[in-house]
PDB file of C-alpha atoms in Angstrom:
ATOM      1  CA  MET O  98      30.176 -65.524-124.984  1.00 39.00           C
ATOM      2  CA  ALA O  99      29.223 -66.262-121.265  1.00 42.00           C
ATOM      3  CA  THR O 100      31.391 -64.410-118.878  1.00 43.00           C
ATOM      4  CA  GLY O 101      31.968 -64.547-115.298  1.00 41.00           C
ATOM      5  CA  PRO O 102      32.934 -67.139-112.784  1.00 41.00           C
ATOM      6  CA  THR O 103      31.363 -70.881-112.837  1.00 37.00           C
ATOM      7  CA  LYS O 104      29.135 -71.287-110.057  1.00 46.00           C
ATOM      8  CA  LYS O 105      28.849 -74.641-108.063  1.00 46.00           C
ATOM      9  CA  ALA O 106      25.137 -74.541-109.186  1.00 45.00           C
ATOM     10  CA  ASN O 107      26.240 -74.919-112.785  1.00 45.00           C
ATOM     11  CA  VAL O 108      28.321 -77.922-112.257  1.00 45.00           C
ATOM     12  CA  ILE O 109      26.032 -80.452-110.443  1.00 51.00           C
ATOM     13  CA  VAL O 110      26.444 -83.571-112.708  1.00 55.00           C
ATOM     14  CA  PRO O 111      23.526 -85.826-112.092  1.00 55.00           C
ATOM     15  CA  GLU O 112      25.435 -88.918-112.972  1.00 57.00           C
ATOM     16  CA  VAL O 113      28.386 -88.059-110.370  1.00 57.00           C
ATOM     17  CA  PHE O 114      26.053 -87.224-107.786  1.00 57.00           C
ATOM     18  CA  GLY O 115      24.181 -90.299-108.480  1.00 58.00           C
ATOM     19  CA  ASP O 116      27.247 -92.329-108.043  1.00 63.00           C
ATOM     20  CA  ILE O 117      28.046 -90.502-104.682  1.00 63.00           C
ATOM     21  CA  VAL O 118      24.417 -91.369-103.583  1.00 65.00           C
ATOM     22  CA  THR O 119      24.624 -94.839-104.542  1.00 65.00           C
ATOM     23  CA  ALA O 120      27.796 -95.314-102.584  1.00 65.00           C
ATOM     24  CA  LYS O 121      26.011 -93.576 -99.477  1.00 64.00           C
ATOM     25  CA  PHE O 122      23.091 -95.549-100.011  1.00 68.00           C
ATOM     26  CA  LYS O 123      24.778 -99.097 -99.903  1.00 70.00           C
ATOM     27  CA  GLY O 124      26.892 -98.008 -97.003  1.00 68.00           C
ATOM     28  CA  LYS O 125      23.993 -97.137 -94.867  1.00 74.00           C
ATOM     29  CA  LEU O 126      21.990-100.670 -95.487  1.00 81.00           C
ATOM     30  CA  VAL O 127      22.153-103.033 -92.486  1.00 83.00           C
ATOM     31  CA  ILE O 128      19.487-105.689 -93.004  1.00 87.00           C
ATOM     32  CA  ALA O 129      19.705-105.703 -96.813  1.00 87.00           C
ATOM     33  CA  ASN O 130      23.523-106.836 -96.252  1.00 87.00           C
ATOM     34  CA  PHE O 131      22.004-110.084 -94.917  1.00 89.00           C
ATOM     35  CA  ALA O 132      19.539-110.668 -97.949  1.00 88.00           C
ATOM     36  CA  LEU O 133      19.884-112.443-101.191  1.00 83.00           C
ATOM     37  CA  THR O 134      20.307-109.427-103.626  1.00 78.00           C
ATOM     38  CA  ASP O 135      19.776-109.672-107.217  1.00 71.00           C
ATOM     39  CA  THR O 136      20.285-106.939-109.603  1.00 65.00           C
ATOM     40  CA  THR O 137      19.797-108.850-112.837  1.00 59.00           C
ATOM     41  CA  LEU O 138      16.258-107.543-113.394  1.00 58.00           C
ATOM     42  CA  VAL O 139      17.633-104.128-113.816  1.00 55.00           C
ATOM     43  CA  GLY O 140      15.902-102.613-116.898  1.00 55.00           C
ATOM     44  CA  ASN O 141      13.683-105.551-117.678  1.00 57.00           C
ATOM     45  CA  PRO O 142       9.951-104.712-118.145  1.00 56.00           C
ATOM     46  CA  GLY O 143       7.276-105.527-115.476  1.00 60.00           C
ATOM     47  CA  ASP O 144       6.085-104.687-111.907  1.00 72.00           C
ATOM     48  CA  THR O 145       6.281-108.292-110.668  1.00 74.00           C
ATOM     49  CA  VAL O 146       9.616-110.195-109.693  1.00 72.00           C
ATOM     50  CA  HIS O 147      10.250-113.754-108.862  1.00 72.00           C
ATOM     51  CA  PHE O 148      12.238-115.007-105.986  1.00 70.00           C
ATOM     52  CA  PRO O 149      13.353-118.656-106.576  1.00 67.00           C
ATOM     53  CA  LYS O 150      13.817-121.013-103.566  1.00 68.00           C
ATOM     54  CA  TRP O 151      15.747-124.299-103.814  1.00 67.00           C
ATOM     55  CA  ASN O 152      13.929-127.164-101.998  1.00 70.00           C
ATOM     56  CA  PRO O 153      16.292-129.413-100.220  1.00 72.00           C
ATOM     57  CA  ILE O 154      16.927-133.122-101.398  1.00 78.00           C
ATOM     58  CA  GLY O 155      16.339-136.199 -99.455  1.00 78.00           C
ATOM     59  CA  ASP O 156      19.075-137.676 -97.302  1.00 79.00           C
ATOM     60  CA  ALA O 157      22.062-139.779 -98.687  1.00 81.00           C
ATOM     61  CA  GLU O 158      21.188-143.569 -98.888  1.00 81.00           C
ATOM     62  CA  ASP O 159      23.011-146.755 -98.364  1.00 79.00           C
ATOM     63  CA  LEU O 160      24.223-148.143-101.750  1.00 80.00           C
ATOM     64  CA  THR O 161      24.516-151.887-102.797  1.00 83.00           C
ATOM     65  CA  GLU O 162      27.314-152.934-105.229  1.00 82.00           C
ATOM     66  CA  ASP O 163      26.399-152.932-108.777  1.00 81.00           C
ATOM     67  CA  GLU O 164      22.998-151.427-108.586  1.00 84.00           C
ATOM     68  CA  ALA O 165      22.108-148.000-109.837  1.00 85.00           C
ATOM     69  CA  MET O 166      21.413-145.069-107.635  1.00 81.00           C
ATOM     70  CA  VAL O 167      18.073-143.396-108.382  1.00 82.00           C
ATOM     71  CA  PRO O 168      18.356-139.739-109.259  1.00 85.00           C
ATOM     72  CA  GLU O 169      16.363-137.171-107.504  1.00 81.00           C
ATOM     73  CA  LYS O 170      15.090-133.869-109.145  1.00 79.00           C
ATOM     74  CA  LEU O 171      16.414-130.643-107.837  1.00 73.00           C
ATOM     75  CA  THR O 172      13.244-128.398-107.532  1.00 70.00           C
ATOM     76  CA  SER O 173      12.541-125.005-106.721  1.00 65.00           C
ATOM     77  CA  ASP O 174       9.410-122.864-105.104  1.00 69.00           C
ATOM     78  CA  ASP O 175       8.467-119.663-106.550  1.00 67.00           C
ATOM     79  CA  ALA O 176       7.688-116.461-104.790  1.00 72.00           C
ATOM     80  CA  GLU O 177       6.271-113.504-106.208  1.00 77.00           C
ATOM     81  CA  ALA O 178       6.705-109.835-104.965  1.00 80.00           C
ATOM     82  CA  THR O 179       5.562-106.465-106.535  1.00 81.00           C
ATOM     83  CA  VAL O 180       7.852-103.915-107.217  1.00 84.00           C
ATOM     84  CA  LYS O 181       7.715-100.711-105.595  1.00 85.00           C
ATOM     85  CA  GLU O 182       9.208 -97.073-106.022  1.00 87.00           C
ATOM     86  CA  VAL O 183      10.594 -95.071-103.099  1.00 88.00           C
ATOM     87  CA  GLY O 184      12.517 -91.836-103.438  1.00 86.00           C
ATOM     88  CA  LYS O 185      13.554 -88.264-101.827  1.00 86.00           C
ATOM     89  CA  ALA O 186      14.062 -84.828-103.234  1.00 84.00           C
ATOM     90  CA  VAL O 187      16.130 -81.949-101.878  1.00 85.00           C
ATOM     91  CA  THR O 188      16.298 -78.486-102.642  1.00 85.00           C
ATOM     92  CA  ILE O 189      19.536 -76.464-102.386  1.00 83.00           C
ATOM     93  CA  THR O 190      19.689 -72.968-102.838  1.00 83.00           C
ATOM     94  CA  ASP O 191      22.532 -70.894-104.708  1.00 83.00           C
ATOM     95  CA  GLN O 192      23.345 -69.054-101.655  1.00 81.00           C
ATOM     96  CA  ALA O 193      23.711 -72.249 -99.638  1.00 77.00           C
ATOM     97  CA  LEU O 194      25.948 -73.619-102.398  1.00 75.00           C
ATOM     98  CA  LEU O 195      28.370 -70.602-102.468  1.00 76.00           C
ATOM     99  CA  SER O 196      28.466 -69.600 -98.841  1.00 74.00           C
ATOM    100  CA  SER O 197      27.871 -72.928 -96.355  1.00 66.00           C
ATOM    101  CA  ILE O 198      30.779 -74.232 -94.527  1.00 68.00           C
ATOM    102  CA  GLY O 199      31.079 -77.662 -95.871  1.00 68.00           C
ATOM    103  CA  ASP O 200      29.802 -79.177 -98.884  1.00 75.00           C
ATOM    104  CA  PRO O 201      25.843 -79.259 -99.350  1.00 77.00           C
ATOM    105  CA  LEU O 202      25.855 -81.586-101.846  1.00 73.00           C
ATOM    106  CA  ASP O 203      28.031 -84.108 -99.940  1.00 74.00           C
ATOM    107  CA  GLU O 204      25.507 -83.519 -97.250  1.00 78.00           C
ATOM    108  CA  ALA O 205      22.809 -83.859 -99.327  1.00 78.00           C
ATOM    109  CA  ALA O 206      23.896 -87.302-100.853  1.00 75.00           C
ATOM    110  CA  THR O 207      24.581 -88.622 -97.575  1.00 78.00           C
ATOM    111  CA  GLN O 208      21.015 -87.782 -95.989  1.00 81.00           C
ATOM    112  CA  VAL O 209      19.301 -89.084 -99.355  1.00 81.00           C
ATOM    113  CA  GLY O 210      21.248 -92.240 -99.471  1.00 80.00           C
ATOM    114  CA  LYS O 211      20.593 -92.786 -95.723  1.00 83.00           C
ATOM    115  CA  VAL O 212      16.953 -92.425 -95.794  1.00 85.00           C
ATOM    116  CA  VAL O 213      16.591 -94.501 -98.999  1.00 85.00           C
ATOM    117  CA  ALA O 214      18.528 -97.300 -97.282  1.00 85.00           C
ATOM    118  CA  ARG O 215      16.388 -96.960 -93.952  1.00 87.00           C
ATOM    119  CA  LYS O 216      13.452 -97.501 -96.033  1.00 89.00           C
ATOM    120  CA  ILE O 217      14.771-100.647 -97.876  1.00 89.00           C
ATOM    121  CA  ASP O 218      15.837-101.930 -94.580  1.00 90.00           C
ATOM    122  CA  ALA O 219      12.432-101.306 -93.023  1.00 91.00           C
ATOM    123  CA  ASP O 220      10.338-102.805 -95.876  1.00 92.00           C
ATOM    124  CA  LEU O 221      12.920-106.031 -95.242  1.00 93.00           C
ATOM    125  CA  ILE O 222      11.843-105.861 -91.542  1.00 93.00           C
ATOM    126  CA  SER O 223       8.207-105.526 -91.941  1.00 93.00           C
ATOM    127  CA  GLU O 224       8.248-108.561 -94.443  1.00 93.00           C
ATOM    128  CA  ALA O 225      10.235-110.610 -92.017  1.00 93.00           C
ATOM    129  CA  VAL O 226       8.072-109.719 -89.059  1.00 94.00           C
ATOM    130  CA  THR O 227       4.856-109.920 -90.807  1.00 93.00           C
ATOM    131  CA  ASN O 228       5.372-113.142 -92.517  1.00 92.00           C
ATOM    132  CA  CYS O 229       7.499-115.116 -89.842  1.00 94.00           C
ATOM    133  CA  PRO O 230       5.588-118.157 -89.128  1.00 93.00           C
ATOM    134  CA  ALA O 231       3.794-118.307 -85.758  1.00 94.00           C
ATOM    135  CA  GLY O 232       6.000-121.371 -84.949  1.00 94.00           C
ATOM    136  CA  ARG O 233       9.106-119.358 -85.172  1.00 95.00           C
ATOM    137  CA  VAL O 234       7.901-116.479 -82.971  1.00 96.00           C
ATOM    138  CA  VAL O 235       9.323-116.524 -79.419  1.00 95.00           C
ATOM    139  CA  ASN O 236       7.017-114.416 -77.018  1.00 93.00           C
ATOM    140  CA  THR O 237       7.032-115.964 -73.653  1.00 90.00           C
ATOM    141  CA  THR O 238       7.610-114.341 -70.509  1.00 89.00           C
ATOM    142  CA  ASP O 239      11.133-115.901 -70.013  1.00 90.00           C
ATOM    143  CA  GLU O 240      14.329-113.671 -69.803  1.00 90.00           C
ATOM    144  CA  PHE O 241      15.662-112.596 -73.093  1.00 92.00           C
ATOM    145  CA  TYR O 242      18.726-114.679 -73.151  1.00 91.00           C
ATOM    146  CA  GLU O 243      16.172-117.917 -72.520  1.00 93.00           C
ATOM    147  CA  LYS O 244      14.321-116.698 -75.484  1.00 94.00           C
ATOM    148  CA  VAL O 245      17.459-116.330 -77.805  1.00 94.00           C
ATOM    149  CA  ALA O 246      18.103-119.848 -76.859  1.00 94.00           C
ATOM    150  CA  ASP O 247      14.896-121.327 -77.395  1.00 95.00           C
ATOM    151  CA  ALA O 248      14.953-119.378 -80.967  1.00 96.00           C
ATOM    152  CA  LYS O 249      18.498-120.652 -81.715  1.00 96.00           C
ATOM    153  CA  SER O 250      17.110-124.079 -81.086  1.00 95.00           C
ATOM    154  CA  LEU O 251      14.491-123.646 -83.886  1.00 95.00           C
ATOM    155  CA  TRP O 252      17.456-124.426 -86.228  1.00 95.00           C
ATOM    156  CA  GLY O 253      18.246-127.930 -84.863  1.00 92.00           C
ATOM    157  CA  ASP O 254      21.437-129.184 -85.937  1.00 90.00           C
ATOM    158  CA  GLU O 255      21.817-126.472 -88.331  1.00 90.00           C
ATOM    159  CA  ALA O 256      22.541-123.617 -85.933  1.00 91.00           C
ATOM    160  CA  GLU O 257      25.818-122.741 -87.433  1.00 92.00           C
ATOM    161  CA  GLU O 258      23.391-121.288 -90.374  1.00 93.00           C
ATOM    162  CA  ILE O 259      22.571-118.180 -88.088  1.00 94.00           C
ATOM    163  CA  ALA O 260      24.229-115.333 -89.385  1.00 93.00           C
ATOM    164  CA  VAL O 261      22.974-112.368 -86.981  1.00 94.00           C
ATOM    165  CA  LEU O 262      20.561-111.442 -84.040  1.00 95.00           C
ATOM    166  CA  LEU O 263      19.366-107.971 -84.860  1.00 95.00           C
ATOM    167  CA  VAL O 264      18.259-106.152 -81.802  1.00 95.00           C
ATOM    168  CA  HIS O 265      16.828-102.434 -80.992  1.00 95.00           C
ATOM    169  CA  SER O 266      19.099-100.051 -78.966  1.00 94.00           C
ATOM    170  CA  LYS O 267      16.728-100.131 -76.328  1.00 93.00           C
ATOM    171  CA  MET O 268      17.957-103.773 -75.485  1.00 91.00           C
ATOM    172  CA  TYR O 269      21.477-102.631 -75.371  1.00 90.00           C
ATOM    173  CA  THR O 270      21.517-102.170 -71.537  1.00 88.00           C
ATOM    174  CA  ALA O 271      20.039-105.416 -70.786  1.00 86.00           C
ATOM    175  CA  LEU O 272      22.611-107.112 -72.856  1.00 89.00           C
ATOM    176  CA  LEU O 273      25.458-105.559 -71.086  1.00 87.00           C
ATOM    177  CA  LYS O 274      24.163-106.548 -67.752  1.00 87.00           C
ATOM    178  CA  ASP O 275      23.519-110.381 -69.306  1.00 89.00           C
ATOM    179  CA  GLU O 276      26.428-112.611 -68.206  1.00 90.00           C
ATOM    180  CA  ASN O 277      25.584-114.847 -71.350  1.00 92.00           C
ATOM    181  CA  PHE O 278      26.474-111.929 -73.520  1.00 93.00           C
ATOM    182  CA  ILE O 279      30.338-111.757 -74.752  1.00 92.00           C
ATOM    183  CA  SER O 280      31.259-108.336 -75.868  1.00 91.00           C
ATOM    184  CA  ALA O 281      33.362-107.725 -79.123  1.00 90.00           C
ATOM    185  CA  ASP O 282      36.198-106.619 -77.322  1.00 89.00           C
ATOM    186  CA  LYS O 283      36.775-110.437 -76.109  1.00 90.00           C
ATOM    187  CA  TYR O 284      37.262-111.497 -79.421  1.00 88.00           C
ATOM    188  CA  PRO O 285      40.296-111.443 -81.905  1.00 88.00           C
ATOM    189  CA  ALA O 286      40.044-108.503 -84.624  1.00 84.00           C
ATOM    190  CA  GLY O 287      38.183-109.823 -87.658  1.00 82.00           C
ATOM    191  CA  VAL O 288      36.396-112.730 -85.915  1.00 85.00           C
ATOM    192  CA  LEU O 289      32.679-111.204 -85.680  1.00 88.00           C
ATOM    193  CA  ILE O 290      30.940-109.717 -88.673  1.00 88.00           C
ATOM    194  CA  THR O 291      31.139-106.172 -89.393  1.00 86.00           C
ATOM    195  CA  GLY O 292      28.912-104.132 -86.834  1.00 88.00           C
ATOM    196  CA  ALA O 293      28.521-107.076 -84.400  1.00 91.00           C
ATOM    197  CA  ILE O 294      28.626-105.549 -80.759  1.00 92.00           C
ATOM    198  CA  GLY O 295      29.373-109.369 -79.169  1.00 92.00           C
ATOM    199  CA  THR O 296      27.588-112.425 -79.401  1.00 93.00           C
ATOM    200  CA  LEU O 297      24.716-114.273 -77.188  1.00 93.00           C
ATOM    201  CA  TYR O 298      25.016-118.037 -77.143  1.00 92.00           C
ATOM    202  CA  GLY O 299      27.320-117.899 -80.014  1.00 91.00           C
ATOM    203  CA  VAL O 300      24.958-115.706 -82.230  1.00 94.00           C
ATOM    204  CA  PRO O 301      26.669-112.428 -83.516  1.00 93.00           C
ATOM    205  CA  VAL O 302      24.339-109.513 -82.170  1.00 95.00           C
ATOM    206  CA  MET O 303      23.828-106.246 -84.049  1.00 94.00           C
ATOM    207  CA  ILE O 304      22.127-103.139 -82.785  1.00 93.00           C
ATOM    208  CA  THR O 305      19.650-101.579 -85.125  1.00 91.00           C
ATOM    209  CA  ASP O 306      16.728 -99.314 -84.949  1.00 91.00           C
ATOM    210  CA  ARG O 307      15.127-100.551 -87.755  1.00 90.00           C
ATOM    211  CA  VAL O 308      13.809-103.277 -86.137  1.00 92.00           C
ATOM    212  CA  PRO O 309      10.581-102.613 -84.192  1.00 92.00           C
ATOM    213  CA  TYR O 310      10.079-101.170 -80.774  1.00 94.00           C
ATOM    214  CA  ASN O 311       6.548-100.286 -79.551  1.00 93.00           C
ATOM    215  CA  THR O 312       6.739 -97.221 -77.333  1.00 92.00           C
ATOM    216  CA  GLY O 313       2.907 -98.110 -75.980  1.00 92.00           C
ATOM    217  CA  THR O 314       3.434-101.693 -74.907  1.00 93.00           C
ATOM    218  CA  GLY O 315       7.571-101.347 -74.355  1.00 92.00           C
ATOM    219  CA  VAL O 316       8.147-104.264 -76.425  1.00 94.00           C
ATOM    220  CA  ALA O 317      11.158-104.648 -78.192  1.00 94.00           C
ATOM    221  CA  THR O 318      11.288-107.039 -81.342  1.00 95.00           C
ATOM    222  CA  SER O 319      14.456-108.817 -82.321  1.00 95.00           C
ATOM    223  CA  ILE O 320      15.071-110.766 -85.201  1.00 96.00           C
ATOM    224  CA  MET O 321      17.226-114.007 -85.526  1.00 96.00           C
ATOM    225  CA  LEU O 322      18.142-114.364 -89.041  1.00 95.00           C
ATOM    226  CA  GLU O 323      20.230-116.785 -91.668  1.00 93.00           C
ATOM    227  CA  ARG O 324      21.824-115.370 -94.498  1.00 91.00           C
ATOM    228  CA  ASN O 325      19.653-115.047 -98.010  1.00 88.00           C
ATOM    229  CA  ALA O 326      16.351-115.901 -95.829  1.00 90.00           C
ATOM    230  CA  LEU O 327      15.221-112.491 -97.006  1.00 91.00           C
ATOM    231  CA  GLY O 328      15.350-111.425-100.477  1.00 88.00           C
ATOM    232  CA  TYR O 329      16.066-108.072-102.207  1.00 86.00           C
ATOM    233  CA  ILE O 330      16.050-107.806-106.010  1.00 83.00           C
ATOM    234  CA  THR O 331      16.644-104.405-107.432  1.00 81.00           C
ATOM    235  CA  LYS O 332      14.865-103.425-110.699  1.00 78.00           C
ATOM    236  CA  ARG O 333      16.437-100.172-111.088  1.00 77.00           C
ATOM    237  CA  ALA O 334      19.342 -98.946-109.065  1.00 74.00           C
ATOM    238  CA  PRO O 335      19.008 -95.541-107.450  1.00 76.00           C
ATOM    239  CA  ILE O 336      19.029 -92.678-109.979  1.00 76.00           C
ATOM    240  CA  VAL O 337      19.454 -88.855-109.649  1.00 76.00           C
ATOM    241  CA  GLU O 338      17.972 -86.115-111.657  1.00 77.00           C
ATOM    242  CA  THR O 339      18.295 -82.181-111.203  1.00 77.00           C
ATOM    243  CA  GLY O 340      16.270 -79.298-112.192  1.00 80.00           C
ATOM    244  CA  ARG O 341      16.415 -75.660-111.711  1.00 83.00           C
ATOM    245  CA  ASP O 342      13.957 -73.326-110.249  1.00 85.00           C
ATOM    246  CA  ILE O 343      15.306 -70.486-112.014  1.00 87.00           C
ATOM    247  CA  LEU O 344      13.170 -67.679-110.201  1.00 89.00           C
ATOM    248  CA  LYS O 345      14.109 -68.950-106.811  1.00 87.00           C
ATOM    249  CA  ARG O 346      17.718 -69.758-107.832  1.00 85.00           C
ATOM    250  CA  ASN O 347      17.464 -73.067-106.393  1.00 85.00           C
ATOM    251  CA  THR O 348      18.525 -76.776-107.559  1.00 81.00           C
ATOM    252  CA  ILE O 349      16.298 -79.522-107.083  1.00 82.00           C
ATOM    253  CA  ILE O 350      17.807 -82.941-106.670  1.00 80.00           C
ATOM    254  CA  THR O 351      15.743 -86.003-106.840  1.00 81.00           C
ATOM    255  CA  THR O 352      16.555 -89.632-106.529  1.00 82.00           C
ATOM    256  CA  ASN O 353      14.319 -93.028-106.697  1.00 83.00           C
ATOM    257  CA  VAL O 354      14.883 -96.651-106.584  1.00 84.00           C
ATOM    258  CA  HIS O 355      12.498 -99.536-107.716  1.00 85.00           C
ATOM    259  CA  TYR O 356      12.822-102.742-105.751  1.00 86.00           C
ATOM    260  CA  ALA O 357      11.053-105.510-104.134  1.00 88.00           C
ATOM    261  CA  VAL O 358      11.627-107.636-101.092  1.00 90.00           C
ATOM    262  CA  LYS O 359      10.477-111.102 -99.751  1.00 89.00           C
ATOM    263  CA  LEU O 360      10.893-113.779 -97.124  1.00 90.00           C
ATOM    264  CA  ILE O 361      12.144-116.608 -99.210  1.00 86.00           C
ATOM    265  CA  ASN O 362      12.909-118.967 -96.336  1.00 88.00           C
ATOM    266  CA  THR O 363      10.600-119.420 -93.794  1.00 89.00           C
ATOM    267  CA  ASP O 364      12.775-121.668 -91.759  1.00 91.00           C
ATOM    268  CA  GLY O 365      15.847-119.141 -91.836  1.00 93.00           C
ATOM    269  CA  ILE O 366      14.266-116.630 -89.382  1.00 95.00           C
ATOM    270  CA  ALA O 367      12.934-116.305 -85.921  1.00 96.00           C
ATOM    271  CA  VAL O 368      11.374-113.314 -84.477  1.00 96.00           C
ATOM    272  CA  ILE O 369      11.600-112.584 -80.723  1.00 96.00           C
ATOM    273  CA  GLU O 370       9.503-110.134 -78.644  1.00 95.00           C
ATOM    274  CA  HIS O 371      10.608-109.048 -75.336  1.00 94.00           C
ATOM    275  CA  ASP O 372       8.814-106.827 -72.943  1.00 92.00           C
ATOM    276  CA  LEU O 373      11.281-104.065 -71.391  1.00 88.00           C
ATOM    277  CA  THR O 374       8.482-102.391 -69.168  1.00 82.00           C
ATOM    278  CA  PRO O 375       9.827-102.650 -65.454  1.00 72.00           C
ATOM    279  CA  PRO O 376       7.923-105.124 -63.474  1.00 65.00           C
ATOM    280  CA  SER O 377       5.375-103.548 -61.071  1.00 61.00           C
ATOM    281  CA  ASN O 378       6.440-103.240 -57.459  1.00 59.00           C
ATOM    282  CA  GLY O 379       2.649-103.948 -56.614  1.00 54.00           C
ATOM    283  CA  GLY O 380       0.486-102.366 -54.149  1.00 46.00           C
TER     284      GLY O 380
END
């Protein structure tokens, strides 16, 4: 019969810890919150997933009394993406579990969830920037607010479909100095999307360093996006497994997730490149 107290190291339940990681992971997602998310493929075999995209039907037509309408087929395009696996492992010593101020398990779950979420967001950003059509990339020498206006105009009479403008934190000072920027405190509570710091030409602005900033050139990349322009399909949700190194008295915790990302609506995105390098004063 076993004697002695039950140690924290003996009661790490992977399923419980997995739920904690999943909750932390979902809470740290930024870009994926604007993507078309699908979990219906979880558990299905294969390493390729398909993202459907509905094609628009034609305009409404004038009708003549007693003449039949001609039905139009609703069609879709199909985009393929390859499933990838990402993961992270953490080691926690028994000594840390027993003597730490705070909860090492909760901290591990928070950090694991954060890095996995950042990786998925980074992949969505990379997919968006890499595959954005050249005609929807705004990289003129105009002021940033002018570029935002040009990007918004790409939507024509469907500009209300724009969900967010994602900008790097390096842009924050320039935004605050821009008279066209309206900060969130000027709006009633609940009007703007969660996380928005304000609007620029009516488009909600969010700060995230998951969009690119080139330290060498000083160019910050911003992304104007409508919902579901990007797709994120989970092939397997984050799972957690644990193991023991009995010689070192360590608990190893691993997590991994299988997913695919795709730009599925090339008309639902614009990329803005802005040089933040101060102008030269000349000779």
